Amino acid sequence: MKTISTENSHGGTQGVYLDRSDACDCDMTFAVFLPPQAKARKLPVLWYLSGLTCTHANVMEKGEYRRLAAELGIIVVCPDTSPRGDAVPDEADNWQFGKGAGFYVDATEPPFVQNYRMYSYVVDELPKLIAAEFPVDMDRQGIFGHSMGGHGAITIALKNPGRFGSCSAFAPISHPSVSGWSKPAFRKYLGSDETAWRAYDACSLIEDGHRFPEFLVDQGTADSFLEEGLRPEELRQACETAGISLRLRMQEGYGHSYFFISTFMEDHLRWHARRLGD
C-alpha cells in the first residue's frame, strides 16, 4: 500500500492511498479518515460508496463528514467507483458506463470481466487491506452511499446482512434493472439474461428473499433523476411487502448534488453511530 497524501483534520487524519487490486487487475485509489480516537483503540468503520462519474475525492472534498466522524469516533473509508488505467476498457463518451461507472457489480461479459469486479473489490479485497493496515473494529461496520453508490450500499447490505450493522443511502438507484440509465450498463457488464441482473438490484433482491433490518434513505424532490433513474417508491413498496423498515425522507427542493448530500450527512452519521456503538 502506498500513501499518496495525509492531512490533519479535526484532530484526526485524512489520508489517500493506492494499492494494487487483484479483483480489478489495476491500481486502485481510496481515502480513509482516521478520527483522533484511532490513536488509542480500534473503531467502527463506515464505508461510503460514490456515484456515477465520481472518485473517492468527491465525498472527501465536498461531503463534510470529518467533523462529526471525529466527534463520534468513526473511521470513514471511501473507495473509488471503478477500475482505472489506460488498459481498462471504457466508453469515454458515455458517463453512465465504464470508468467512473462500475455499478458495484462483478462483470461476466468480455472485455469487462477482467477489470470490472467492483463487488468483489468492495466486499472482499479492500476490507482485508483496511483491516490489516488501519485500527478498525471489523465487527462494527456500516455502509452508505449516493446514487449509484446508494444502489451499491443497499445491495451489498442485503447480500451481507451479518457483516453490516447499518445501511443508508442518498438518492439511491433503487431498481437498476428497469431504470433507463442503468439497464444498458447491466446488459454490457452482465449479459442479456436479465435474471442475472437480479443479484445487483435492491428491489429484486428483496423480492427474492434477501433481508436487512432497516434502511434510511434521503431523496430530494427536485432531483432531475427522480422518476426515471432513482424510483424510490419502488424501493418503498418492496420494503413494505417484505416487512423491512425503510425510513424514506423526501427532502423538499433538494437536488442530486453534494449540496444535498452534505446537508443531511450529519443525520446519516448519527444514524450509523447509534447502530454501531459499543
Short mmCIF file of C-alpha atoms in Angstrom, two decimals:
data_model
loop_
_atom_site.label_atom_id
_atom_site.label_comp_id
_atom_site.label_asym_id
_atom_site.label_seq_id
_atom_site.Cartn_x
_atom_site.Cartn_y
_atom_site.Cartn_z
CA MET A 1 0.00 0.00 0.00
CA LYS A 2 1.32 3.43 -0.99
CA THR A 3 0.42 6.63 0.83
CA ILE A 4 -0.45 9.37 -1.66
CA SER A 5 -1.24 12.09 0.89
CA THR A 6 -2.21 12.74 4.51
CA GLU A 7 -3.70 15.87 6.05
CA ASN A 8 -4.61 16.72 9.63
CA SER A 9 -8.32 17.36 10.07
CA HIS A 10 -10.44 17.80 13.22
CA GLY A 11 -7.73 16.15 15.30
CA GLY A 12 -7.60 13.14 13.00
CA THR A 13 -6.01 12.28 9.66
CA GLN A 14 -7.48 12.29 6.17
CA GLY A 15 -5.40 10.01 4.01
CA VAL A 16 -5.42 8.94 0.38
CA TYR A 17 -3.82 5.63 -0.54
CA LEU A 18 -3.10 3.43 -3.54
CA ASP A 19 -2.85 -0.33 -3.77
CA ARG A 20 -2.73 -2.94 -6.50
CA SER A 21 -6.09 -4.70 -6.81
CA ASP A 22 -6.26 -8.31 -7.89
CA ALA A 23 -10.03 -8.10 -8.25
CA CYS A 24 -9.87 -5.15 -10.67
CA ASP A 25 -6.44 -6.00 -12.13
CA CYS A 26 -5.20 -2.42 -11.73
CA ASP A 27 -4.07 0.13 -9.18
CA MET A 28 -6.95 1.46 -7.06
CA THR A 29 -7.07 4.64 -5.00
CA PHE A 30 -9.13 5.07 -1.84
CA ALA A 31 -9.50 7.53 1.04
CA VAL A 32 -9.53 6.80 4.78
CA PHE A 33 -10.39 9.26 7.55
CA LEU A 34 -9.00 8.28 10.96
CA PRO A 35 -10.57 10.22 13.86
CA PRO A 36 -8.35 11.13 16.82
CA GLN A 37 -9.64 8.17 18.89
CA ALA A 38 -7.94 5.80 16.41
CA LYS A 39 -4.62 6.56 18.09
CA ALA A 40 -5.76 4.63 21.16
CA ARG A 41 -8.18 1.90 20.05
CA LYS A 42 -9.97 0.17 17.22
CA LEU A 43 -13.05 1.97 15.95
CA PRO A 44 -16.15 1.17 13.88
CA VAL A 45 -15.81 1.66 10.14
CA LEU A 46 -18.28 3.26 7.76
CA TRP A 47 -17.96 2.57 4.03
CA TYR A 48 -19.09 5.34 1.65
CA LEU A 49 -19.76 4.37 -1.99
CA SER A 50 -19.81 7.21 -4.50
CA GLY A 51 -21.98 7.74 -7.56
CA LEU A 52 -21.60 7.91 -11.32
CA THR A 53 -18.61 9.93 -12.64
CA CYS A 54 -17.18 10.26 -9.11
CA THR A 55 -13.99 9.05 -7.45
CA HIS A 56 -13.04 8.83 -3.76
CA ALA A 57 -12.35 12.57 -3.92
CA ASN A 58 -15.90 13.87 -4.35
CA VAL A 59 -17.18 12.99 -0.90
CA MET A 60 -13.76 13.56 0.66
CA GLU A 61 -13.74 17.15 -0.60
CA LYS A 62 -17.46 18.03 -0.52
CA GLY A 63 -19.19 15.57 1.81
CA GLU A 64 -18.45 17.43 5.09
CA TYR A 65 -18.22 14.26 7.19
CA ARG A 66 -14.95 14.72 9.09
CA ARG A 67 -16.00 16.99 11.96
CA LEU A 68 -18.78 14.70 13.16
CA ALA A 69 -16.88 11.49 12.33
CA ALA A 70 -14.11 12.80 14.60
CA GLU A 71 -16.61 13.57 17.36
CA LEU A 72 -18.32 10.18 17.06
CA GLY A 73 -15.13 8.15 16.63
CA ILE A 74 -15.97 6.56 13.29
CA ILE A 75 -13.46 5.63 10.58
CA VAL A 76 -14.76 6.53 7.10
CA VAL A 77 -13.46 4.65 4.05
CA CYS A 78 -14.20 5.96 0.55
CA PRO A 79 -13.32 3.61 -2.34
CA ASP A 80 -13.21 4.59 -6.00
CA THR A 81 -16.17 3.82 -8.25
CA SER A 82 -14.47 1.71 -10.92
CA PRO A 83 -11.16 0.31 -12.13
CA ARG A 84 -8.76 2.85 -13.61
CA GLY A 85 -5.90 2.94 -16.10
CA ASP A 86 -5.16 3.07 -19.81
CA ALA A 87 -5.58 -0.70 -20.18
CA VAL A 88 -9.09 -0.72 -18.67
CA PRO A 89 -11.87 -0.91 -21.32
CA ASP A 90 -14.06 2.17 -21.36
CA GLU A 91 -16.59 4.22 -23.32
CA ALA A 92 -15.08 7.67 -22.99
CA ASP A 93 -18.19 9.46 -24.31
CA ASN A 94 -20.61 7.59 -22.03
CA TRP A 95 -20.77 8.87 -18.42
CA GLN A 96 -23.14 6.07 -17.45
CA PHE A 97 -20.72 3.27 -18.26
CA GLY A 98 -17.07 2.32 -17.90
CA LYS A 99 -14.62 4.31 -15.83
CA GLY A 100 -16.46 6.06 -13.04
CA ALA A 101 -19.47 3.77 -13.52
CA GLY A 102 -18.63 0.33 -12.18
CA PHE A 103 -22.10 -0.10 -10.57
CA TYR A 104 -20.55 -2.28 -7.83
CA VAL A 105 -21.10 -5.47 -9.85
CA ASP A 106 -18.78 -8.30 -10.86
CA ALA A 107 -18.90 -8.21 -14.66
CA THR A 108 -19.28 -11.50 -16.50
CA GLU A 109 -19.06 -10.23 -20.09
CA PRO A 110 -15.88 -9.60 -22.12
CA PRO A 111 -13.97 -7.36 -22.28
CA PHE A 112 -15.20 -6.03 -18.92
CA VAL A 113 -14.92 -9.25 -16.91
CA GLN A 114 -11.19 -8.81 -16.33
CA ASN A 115 -11.37 -5.42 -14.59
CA TYR A 116 -14.92 -4.55 -13.60
CA ARG A 117 -15.18 -6.58 -10.41
CA MET A 118 -16.16 -3.81 -8.03
CA TYR A 119 -18.40 -6.03 -5.90
CA SER A 120 -15.51 -8.33 -5.04
CA TYR A 121 -13.20 -5.35 -4.54
CA VAL A 122 -15.52 -3.56 -2.10
CA VAL A 123 -16.85 -6.63 -0.29
CA ASP A 124 -13.77 -8.85 -0.10
CA GLU A 125 -10.46 -7.36 -1.17
CA LEU A 126 -10.46 -3.81 0.20
CA PRO A 127 -11.85 -4.79 3.65
CA LYS A 128 -8.97 -7.23 4.11
CA LEU A 129 -6.49 -4.48 3.31
CA ILE A 130 -8.21 -1.97 5.59
CA ALA A 131 -8.30 -4.49 8.45
CA ALA A 132 -4.58 -5.17 8.03
CA GLU A 133 -3.46 -1.54 7.77
CA PHE A 134 -5.82 0.51 9.97
CA PRO A 135 -7.24 0.25 13.54
CA VAL A 136 -10.75 -0.84 12.52
CA ASP A 137 -13.20 -2.93 14.51
CA MET A 138 -14.50 -5.19 11.73
CA ASP A 139 -17.32 -6.38 13.98
CA ARG A 140 -18.82 -2.89 13.70
CA GLN A 141 -19.27 -1.99 10.04
CA GLY A 142 -21.81 0.27 8.34
CA ILE A 143 -22.26 1.16 4.69
CA PHE A 144 -23.84 4.09 2.84
CA GLY A 145 -23.58 5.84 -0.49
CA HIS A 146 -25.00 8.19 -3.10
CA SER A 147 -26.91 7.40 -6.30
CA MET A 148 -25.01 4.52 -7.94
CA GLY A 149 -23.23 4.20 -4.59
CA GLY A 150 -26.56 4.11 -2.77
CA HIS A 151 -27.52 1.23 -5.04
CA GLY A 152 -24.22 -0.44 -4.14
CA ALA A 153 -24.65 0.11 -0.42
CA ILE A 154 -28.18 -1.31 -0.24
CA THR A 155 -27.46 -4.33 -2.44
CA ILE A 156 -24.25 -5.15 -0.56
CA ALA A 157 -26.06 -4.87 2.78
CA LEU A 158 -28.89 -7.11 1.58
CA LYS A 159 -26.40 -9.74 0.43
CA ASN A 160 -24.21 -9.48 3.56
CA PRO A 161 -26.60 -8.78 6.45
CA GLY A 162 -24.38 -10.47 9.02
CA ARG A 163 -21.48 -8.12 8.27
CA PHE A 164 -23.13 -4.72 8.43
CA GLY A 165 -24.86 -3.20 11.41
CA SER A 166 -26.32 -0.27 9.46
CA CYS A 167 -27.08 0.91 5.93
CA SER A 168 -28.30 4.21 4.48
CA ALA A 169 -28.34 6.00 1.15
CA PHE A 170 -28.68 9.37 -0.53
CA ALA A 171 -30.85 9.19 -3.67
CA PRO A 172 -30.04 5.55 -4.49
CA ILE A 173 -30.75 3.89 -7.82
CA SER A 174 -33.38 1.65 -6.29
CA HIS A 175 -34.38 -0.55 -9.22
CA PRO A 176 -31.49 -0.52 -11.73
CA SER A 177 -32.83 -3.44 -13.76
CA VAL A 178 -35.62 -1.22 -15.06
CA SER A 179 -34.04 2.25 -14.86
CA GLY A 180 -33.13 3.84 -18.16
CA TRP A 181 -29.67 4.97 -17.13
CA SER A 182 -28.58 1.63 -15.61
CA LYS A 183 -30.14 -1.03 -17.85
CA PRO A 184 -27.58 -0.52 -20.67
CA ALA A 185 -24.69 -0.83 -18.20
CA PHE A 186 -26.13 -4.01 -16.69
CA ARG A 187 -26.50 -5.52 -20.14
CA LYS A 188 -22.87 -4.79 -21.03
CA TYR A 189 -21.46 -5.94 -17.70
CA LEU A 190 -23.74 -8.91 -17.00
CA GLY A 191 -25.13 -10.04 -20.37
CA SER A 192 -28.58 -10.15 -21.91
CA ASP A 193 -30.09 -12.63 -19.43
CA GLU A 194 -31.91 -10.25 -17.12
CA THR A 195 -32.30 -12.87 -14.41
CA ALA A 196 -28.57 -12.40 -13.73
CA TRP A 197 -29.19 -8.71 -13.03
CA ARG A 198 -31.36 -9.50 -10.01
CA ALA A 199 -28.27 -10.16 -7.87
CA TYR A 200 -27.40 -6.45 -8.12
CA ASP A 201 -30.87 -4.89 -7.89
CA ALA A 202 -32.23 -3.85 -4.47
CA CYS A 203 -35.90 -4.35 -5.33
CA SER A 204 -35.22 -7.72 -6.97
CA LEU A 205 -33.04 -8.91 -4.08
CA ILE A 206 -35.83 -8.11 -1.63
CA GLU A 207 -38.38 -9.88 -3.85
CA ASP A 208 -36.05 -12.90 -3.92
CA GLY A 209 -35.91 -13.14 -0.13
CA HIS A 210 -32.87 -11.08 0.91
CA ARG A 211 -33.39 -9.07 4.07
CA PHE A 212 -31.79 -6.28 6.10
CA PRO A 213 -33.30 -4.89 9.31
CA GLU A 214 -33.70 -1.25 8.32
CA PHE A 215 -32.67 1.44 5.85
CA LEU A 216 -32.50 5.23 5.96
CA VAL A 217 -32.90 6.91 2.55
CA ASP A 218 -32.93 10.63 1.80
CA GLN A 219 -34.21 11.76 -1.59
CA GLY A 220 -34.54 15.29 -2.95
CA THR A 221 -37.87 16.21 -4.54
CA ALA A 222 -36.12 18.46 -7.09
CA ASP A 223 -33.76 15.68 -8.21
CA SER A 224 -33.88 15.60 -12.01
CA PHE A 225 -33.21 11.84 -11.98
CA LEU A 226 -36.02 11.05 -9.54
CA GLU A 227 -38.63 9.36 -11.75
CA GLU A 228 -36.55 7.69 -14.45
CA GLY A 229 -33.32 6.82 -12.69
CA LEU A 230 -33.92 6.52 -8.94
CA ARG A 231 -37.51 5.26 -8.40
CA PRO A 232 -37.61 5.40 -4.58
CA GLU A 233 -41.30 4.49 -4.42
CA GLU A 234 -40.47 1.08 -5.85
CA LEU A 235 -37.99 0.52 -3.03
CA ARG A 236 -40.64 1.64 -0.54
CA GLN A 237 -43.13 -0.84 -1.98
CA ALA A 238 -40.60 -3.70 -1.94
CA CYS A 239 -39.66 -2.98 1.69
CA GLU A 240 -43.30 -2.70 2.80
CA THR A 241 -44.15 -6.03 1.17
CA ALA A 242 -41.15 -7.71 2.82
CA GLY A 243 -41.63 -6.12 6.23
CA ILE A 244 -38.31 -4.22 6.08
CA SER A 245 -38.20 -0.92 7.97
CA LEU A 246 -37.48 1.88 5.48
CA ARG A 247 -37.31 5.49 6.57
CA LEU A 248 -37.66 7.30 3.24
CA ARG A 249 -37.40 11.06 3.70
CA MET A 250 -38.42 13.17 0.69
CA GLN A 251 -36.47 16.40 1.12
CA GLU A 252 -38.36 19.29 -0.42
CA GLY A 253 -36.48 21.32 -3.04
CA TYR A 254 -33.20 19.39 -2.90
CA GLY A 255 -31.43 18.07 -5.99
CA HIS A 256 -28.89 15.35 -6.65
CA SER A 257 -25.63 17.13 -5.82
CA TYR A 258 -23.30 17.34 -2.84
CA PHE A 259 -25.21 20.39 -1.65
CA PHE A 260 -27.95 17.85 -0.87
CA ILE A 261 -25.62 15.17 0.48
CA SER A 262 -23.67 17.48 2.78
CA THR A 263 -26.90 18.92 4.19
CA PHE A 264 -28.00 15.53 5.54
CA MET A 265 -24.59 13.93 6.10
CA GLU A 266 -24.73 14.51 9.87
CA ASP A 267 -28.11 12.76 10.11
CA HIS A 268 -26.66 9.72 8.40
CA LEU A 269 -23.50 9.64 10.50
CA ARG A 270 -25.55 9.77 13.70
CA TRP A 271 -27.88 7.05 12.34
CA HIS A 272 -24.89 4.77 11.82
CA ALA A 273 -23.21 5.71 15.10
CA ARG A 274 -26.29 4.70 17.11
CA ARG A 275 -26.27 1.30 15.44
CA LEU A 276 -22.51 0.72 15.57
CA GLY A 277 -21.93 1.84 19.15
CA ASP A 278 -20.39 -0.26 21.88
#
